[in-house]
XYZ file of C-alpha atoms in Angstrom:
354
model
C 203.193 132.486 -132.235
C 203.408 131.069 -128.488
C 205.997 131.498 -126.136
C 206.639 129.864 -123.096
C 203.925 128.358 -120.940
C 203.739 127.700 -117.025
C 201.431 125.793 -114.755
C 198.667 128.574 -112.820
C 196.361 128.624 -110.257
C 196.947 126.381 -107.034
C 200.323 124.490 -106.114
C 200.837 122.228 -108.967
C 199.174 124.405 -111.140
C 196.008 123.169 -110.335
C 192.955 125.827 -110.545
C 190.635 125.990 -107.164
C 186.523 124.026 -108.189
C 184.220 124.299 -105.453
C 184.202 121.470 -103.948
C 181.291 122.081 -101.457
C 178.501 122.308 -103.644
C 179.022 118.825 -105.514
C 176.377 116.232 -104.765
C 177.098 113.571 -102.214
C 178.988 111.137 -103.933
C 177.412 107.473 -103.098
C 179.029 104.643 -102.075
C 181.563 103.075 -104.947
C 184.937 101.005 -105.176
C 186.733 103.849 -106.439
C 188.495 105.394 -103.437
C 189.121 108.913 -104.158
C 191.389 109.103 -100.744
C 193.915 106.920 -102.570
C 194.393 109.736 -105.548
C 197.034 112.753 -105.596
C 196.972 115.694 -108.049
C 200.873 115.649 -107.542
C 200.911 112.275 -108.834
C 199.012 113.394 -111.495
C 200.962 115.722 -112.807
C 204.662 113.629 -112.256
C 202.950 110.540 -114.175
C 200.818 111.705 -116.865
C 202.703 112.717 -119.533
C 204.998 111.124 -122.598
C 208.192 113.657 -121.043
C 211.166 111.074 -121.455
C 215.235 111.397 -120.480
C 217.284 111.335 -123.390
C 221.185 112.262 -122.468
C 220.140 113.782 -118.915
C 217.357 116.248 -120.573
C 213.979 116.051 -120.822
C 212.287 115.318 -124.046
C 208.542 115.548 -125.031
C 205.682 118.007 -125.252
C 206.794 121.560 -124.496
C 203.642 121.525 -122.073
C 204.221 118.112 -120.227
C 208.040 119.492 -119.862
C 206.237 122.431 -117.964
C 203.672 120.731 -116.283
C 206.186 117.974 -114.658
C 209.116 120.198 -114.116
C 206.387 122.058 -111.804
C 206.729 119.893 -109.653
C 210.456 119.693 -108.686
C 210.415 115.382 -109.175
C 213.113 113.636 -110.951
C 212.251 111.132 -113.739
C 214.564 108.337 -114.154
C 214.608 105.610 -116.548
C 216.079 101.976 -116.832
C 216.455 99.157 -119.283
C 214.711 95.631 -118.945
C 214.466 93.956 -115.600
C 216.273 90.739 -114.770
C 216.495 90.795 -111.496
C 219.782 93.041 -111.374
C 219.824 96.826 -110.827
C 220.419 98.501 -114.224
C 223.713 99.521 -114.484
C 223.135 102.936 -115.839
C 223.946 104.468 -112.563
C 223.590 104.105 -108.412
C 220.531 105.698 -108.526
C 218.538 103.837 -111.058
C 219.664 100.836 -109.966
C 218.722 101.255 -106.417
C 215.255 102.751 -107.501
C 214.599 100.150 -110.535
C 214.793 97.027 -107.955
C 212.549 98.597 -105.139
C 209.291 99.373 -107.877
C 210.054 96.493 -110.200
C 209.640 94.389 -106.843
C 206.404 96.471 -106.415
C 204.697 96.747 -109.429
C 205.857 93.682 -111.215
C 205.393 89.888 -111.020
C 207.413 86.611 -112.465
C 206.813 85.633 -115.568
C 208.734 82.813 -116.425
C 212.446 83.167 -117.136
C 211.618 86.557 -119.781
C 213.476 89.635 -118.561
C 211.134 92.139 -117.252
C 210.863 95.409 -118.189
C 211.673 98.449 -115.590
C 209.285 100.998 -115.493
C 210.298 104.848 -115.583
C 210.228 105.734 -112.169
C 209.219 109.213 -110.806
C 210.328 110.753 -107.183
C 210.525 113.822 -105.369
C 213.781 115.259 -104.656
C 215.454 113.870 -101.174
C 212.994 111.096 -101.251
C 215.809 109.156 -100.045
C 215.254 110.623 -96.781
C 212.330 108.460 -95.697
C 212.687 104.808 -96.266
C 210.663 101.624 -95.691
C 211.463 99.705 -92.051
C 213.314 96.568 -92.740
C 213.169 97.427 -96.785
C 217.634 97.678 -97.055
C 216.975 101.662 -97.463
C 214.794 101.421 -100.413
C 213.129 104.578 -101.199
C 209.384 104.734 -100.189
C 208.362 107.438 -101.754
C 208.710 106.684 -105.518
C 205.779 105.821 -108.528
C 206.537 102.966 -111.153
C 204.828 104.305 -114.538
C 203.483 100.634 -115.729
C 201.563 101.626 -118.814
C 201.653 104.333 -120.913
C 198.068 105.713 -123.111
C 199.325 108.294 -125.211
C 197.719 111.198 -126.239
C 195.042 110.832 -128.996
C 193.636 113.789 -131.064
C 191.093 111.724 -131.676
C 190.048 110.935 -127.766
C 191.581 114.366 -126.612
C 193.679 112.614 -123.583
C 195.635 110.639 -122.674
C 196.280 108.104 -119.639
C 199.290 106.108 -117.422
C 199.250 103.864 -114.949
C 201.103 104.061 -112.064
C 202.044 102.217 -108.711
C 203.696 103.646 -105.558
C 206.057 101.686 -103.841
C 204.837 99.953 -101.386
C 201.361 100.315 -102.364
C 198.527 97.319 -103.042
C 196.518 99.495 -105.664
C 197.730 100.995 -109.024
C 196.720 104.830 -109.724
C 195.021 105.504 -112.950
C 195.378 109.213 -114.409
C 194.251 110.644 -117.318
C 194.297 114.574 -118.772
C 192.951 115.944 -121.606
C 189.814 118.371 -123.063
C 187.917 119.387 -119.850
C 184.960 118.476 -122.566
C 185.832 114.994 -123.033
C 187.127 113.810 -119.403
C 184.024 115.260 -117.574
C 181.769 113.045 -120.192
C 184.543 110.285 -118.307
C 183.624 110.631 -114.281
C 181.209 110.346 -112.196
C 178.813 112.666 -112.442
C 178.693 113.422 -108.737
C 182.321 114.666 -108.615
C 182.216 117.683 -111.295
C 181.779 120.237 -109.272
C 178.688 122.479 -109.724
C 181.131 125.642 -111.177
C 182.818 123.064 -113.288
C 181.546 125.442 -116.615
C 182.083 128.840 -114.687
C 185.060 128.053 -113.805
C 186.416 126.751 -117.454
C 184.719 129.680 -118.875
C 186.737 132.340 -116.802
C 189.848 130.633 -117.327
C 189.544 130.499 -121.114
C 188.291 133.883 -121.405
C 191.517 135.133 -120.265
C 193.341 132.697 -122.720
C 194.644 130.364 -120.329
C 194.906 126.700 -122.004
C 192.880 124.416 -119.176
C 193.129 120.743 -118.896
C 191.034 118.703 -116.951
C 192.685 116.013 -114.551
C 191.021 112.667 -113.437
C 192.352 109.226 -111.531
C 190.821 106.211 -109.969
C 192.664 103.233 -108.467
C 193.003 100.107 -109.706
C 194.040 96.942 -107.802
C 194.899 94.461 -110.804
C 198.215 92.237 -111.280
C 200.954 93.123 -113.560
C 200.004 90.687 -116.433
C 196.584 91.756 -116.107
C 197.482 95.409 -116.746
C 199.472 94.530 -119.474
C 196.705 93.269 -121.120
C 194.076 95.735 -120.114
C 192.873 97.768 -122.983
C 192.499 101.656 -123.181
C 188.731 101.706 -123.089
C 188.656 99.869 -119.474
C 191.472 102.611 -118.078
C 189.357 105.488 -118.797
C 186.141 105.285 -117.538
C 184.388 105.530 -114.181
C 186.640 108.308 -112.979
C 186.757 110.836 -110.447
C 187.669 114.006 -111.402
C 190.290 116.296 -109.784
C 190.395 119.649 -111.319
C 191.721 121.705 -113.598
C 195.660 122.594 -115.031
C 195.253 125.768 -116.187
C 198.693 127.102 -118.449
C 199.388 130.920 -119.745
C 200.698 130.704 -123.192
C 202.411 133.931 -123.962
C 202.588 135.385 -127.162
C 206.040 136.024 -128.549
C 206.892 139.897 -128.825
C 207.264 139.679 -132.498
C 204.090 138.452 -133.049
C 201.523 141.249 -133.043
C 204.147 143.330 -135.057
C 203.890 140.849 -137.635
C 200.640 140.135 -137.737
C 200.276 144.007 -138.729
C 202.413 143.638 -141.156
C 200.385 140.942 -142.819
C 197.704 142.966 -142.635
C 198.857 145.940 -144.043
C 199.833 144.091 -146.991
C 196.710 142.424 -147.443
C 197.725 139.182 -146.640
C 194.635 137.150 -144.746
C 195.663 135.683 -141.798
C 193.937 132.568 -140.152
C 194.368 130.808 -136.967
C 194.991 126.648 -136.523
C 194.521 125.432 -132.882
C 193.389 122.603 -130.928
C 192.970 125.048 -127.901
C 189.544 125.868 -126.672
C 187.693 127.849 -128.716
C 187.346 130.877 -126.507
C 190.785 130.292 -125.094
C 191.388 130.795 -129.408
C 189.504 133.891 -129.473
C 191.155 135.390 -126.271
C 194.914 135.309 -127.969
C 193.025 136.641 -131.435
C 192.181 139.634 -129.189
C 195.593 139.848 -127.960
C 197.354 139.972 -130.957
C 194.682 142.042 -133.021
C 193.923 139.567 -135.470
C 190.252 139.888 -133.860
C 189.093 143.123 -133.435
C 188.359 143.924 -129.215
C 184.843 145.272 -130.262
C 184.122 143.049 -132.425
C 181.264 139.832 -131.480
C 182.559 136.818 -132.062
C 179.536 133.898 -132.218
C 180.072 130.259 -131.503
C 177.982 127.516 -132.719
C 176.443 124.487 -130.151
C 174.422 121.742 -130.958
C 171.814 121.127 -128.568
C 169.025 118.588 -127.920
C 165.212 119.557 -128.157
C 164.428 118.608 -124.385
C 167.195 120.797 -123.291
C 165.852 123.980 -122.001
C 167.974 126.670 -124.070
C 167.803 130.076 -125.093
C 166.457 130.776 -128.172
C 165.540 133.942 -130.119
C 161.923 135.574 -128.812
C 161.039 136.156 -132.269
C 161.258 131.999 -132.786
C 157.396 130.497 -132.453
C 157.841 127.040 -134.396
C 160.466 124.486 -134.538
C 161.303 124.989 -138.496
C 164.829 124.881 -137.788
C 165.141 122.101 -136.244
C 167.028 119.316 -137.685
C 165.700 115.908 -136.965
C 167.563 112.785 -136.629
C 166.264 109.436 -137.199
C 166.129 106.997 -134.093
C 166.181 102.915 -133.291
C 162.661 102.832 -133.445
C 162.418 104.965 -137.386
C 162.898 108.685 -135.911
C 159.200 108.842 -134.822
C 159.613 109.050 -131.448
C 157.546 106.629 -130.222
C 159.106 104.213 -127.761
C 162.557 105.631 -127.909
C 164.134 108.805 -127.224
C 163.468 112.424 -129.083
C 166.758 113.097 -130.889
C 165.941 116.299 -132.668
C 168.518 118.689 -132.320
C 169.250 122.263 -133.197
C 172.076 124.200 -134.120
C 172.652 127.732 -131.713
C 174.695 130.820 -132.054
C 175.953 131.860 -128.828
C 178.111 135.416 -128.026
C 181.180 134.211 -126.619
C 181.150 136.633 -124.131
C 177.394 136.625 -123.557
C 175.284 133.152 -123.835
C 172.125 134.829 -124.143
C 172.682 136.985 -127.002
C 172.463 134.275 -129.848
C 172.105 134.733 -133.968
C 168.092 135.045 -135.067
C 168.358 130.936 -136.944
C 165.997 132.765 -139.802
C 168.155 136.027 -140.826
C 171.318 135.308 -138.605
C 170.667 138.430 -136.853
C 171.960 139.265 -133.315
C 168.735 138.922 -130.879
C 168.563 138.610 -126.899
C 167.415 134.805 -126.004
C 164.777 134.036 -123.697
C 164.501 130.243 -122.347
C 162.314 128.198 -124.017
């Protein structure tokens, strides 16, 4: 029941954080100088070229065709241009001469190799025209529902560092980076956006300076951590015409209708709105597990901790020595965080912190 998307918000698609109110970042090896959101969005996807079209998710198609580059692909390296055409050729021997080191006599396999258009324009001195501006896609992460992102790594030519990228749930990369470069309106700003539907993904990057048979061998878990986050891809996914029409229909004949989606839950309820299947008066309450020490809103009319669910710890869940893992379940509105569910008689109440 979704029609086409597009990339919002800032060239690229990228929506505006505020930068200025993050912490000072302290000193670190990551570089964040030496990341691009524009590389970002031409690497980090599983988009490949099958008979001169693009092929892949309908979203990476979007997201990398917003940025006008051109992906090309080649066959194994051997230290002859692949013959597919001029172009490839000339652009698989500059990054495979980049990114890639000897081993042995084994052919060598060419990266897919993203560039903007008339890169050829600018060219390295003494380099027999090769094009400078051009990224080698070395590895390739792909998207797990299970991790919710997914990762590349990429080298420019010319470069002495690789660029790591990864995308996914805003959720799961922020838990990712460093802490000090989430912006402060990190939440606001994912909240507006998915209040108004938009699907948002989170982007992140560090560099990497590592050999070619080391990143070969480098496992998933080592690419996606200590990252430094770069902001947000927000995408409008429009409903099709037909789709509220039908959706009447169904309900007329008293046919339930339920909704499937790995979107953010209030981006979810946002296109329920649109196309009726949730009422616009209606209050729609989310659930969110919190821990004890967190200061939260909770119901006035709450005075003991009856509802709370304890969870057994390393040192036998009594606290002592070790950290308080009690939790508690809490009903939020989706529009407004402190109106939450009584936890007694599930009752809409005003919260007060606690």
């Amino acid at each position: 029941s979704v029609g086409s998307s597009h990339a919002m918000g800032l060239p690229g698609g990228l929506a505006d954080l505020d930068r200025s109110s993050s912490m000072t970042a302290p000193r670190r090896a990551v570089d964040p100088s030496k990341l691009c959101a524009l590389h970002a969005l031409a690497t980090c996807h599983a988009v490949k070229l099958v008979d001169g079209k693009l092929v892949g998710d309908p979203l990476d198609i979007k997201m990398f065709e917003s940025t006008g580059w051109i992906l090309e692909e080649g066959e194994d390296y051997t230290g002859v241009p692949a013959p597919q055409s001029a172009l490839i050729g000339h652009m698989s021997a500059g990054v495979a001469a980049a990114v890639s080191q000897p081993i042995g006599k084994s052919a060598m396999p060419v990266p897919a190799v993203v560039r903007p258009p008339h890169s050829d324009r600018f060219t390295l001195d003494g380099a027999g025209g090769i094009n400078v501006y051009e990224l080698g896609i070395i590895r390739t992460f792909d998207f797990s529902a299970a991790l919710r992102r997914q990762s590349v790594v990429a080298k420019r030519l010319g470069a002495r560092y690789n660029e790591v990228y990864v995308k996914g749930a805003p959720e799961a990369i922020r838990e990712l980076c460093f802490s000090d470069t989430i912006p402060r309106d990190f939440d606001r700003a994912l909240l507006e956006y998915t209040n108004h539907g938009y699907r948002v993904i989170a982007l992140a990057g560090k560099s990497l300076k590592m050999s070619w048979p080391k990143l070969q061998r480098l496992k998933r878990d080592a690419v996606e951590q200590e990252l430094i986050f770069i902001g947000f891809l927000v995408f409008e996914n429009k409903l099709k015409p037909t789709t509220a029409p039908v959706l009447d229909e169904l309900r007329g004949a008293k046919i339930r209708q339920i909704m499937c989606t790995g979107d953010n839950v209030l981006t979810a309820i946002s296109v329920g709105r649109e196309c009726r299947m949730v009422p616009e008066d209606m209050r729609v309450f989310i659930p969110r597990l919190i821990r004890r020490k967190e200061v939260v809103p909770v119901p006035t009319a709450v005075t003991n901790s009856a509802d709370e669910a304890s969870c057994s710890n390393s040192n036998g869940g009594n606290g002592s020595g070790g950290v308080d893992v009690r939790a508690m379940v809490v009903w939020e509105d989706s529009s407004d965080e402190m109106r939450v569910l009584d936890p007694y008689t599930l009752e809409p109440r005003l919260a007060t912190s606690q």
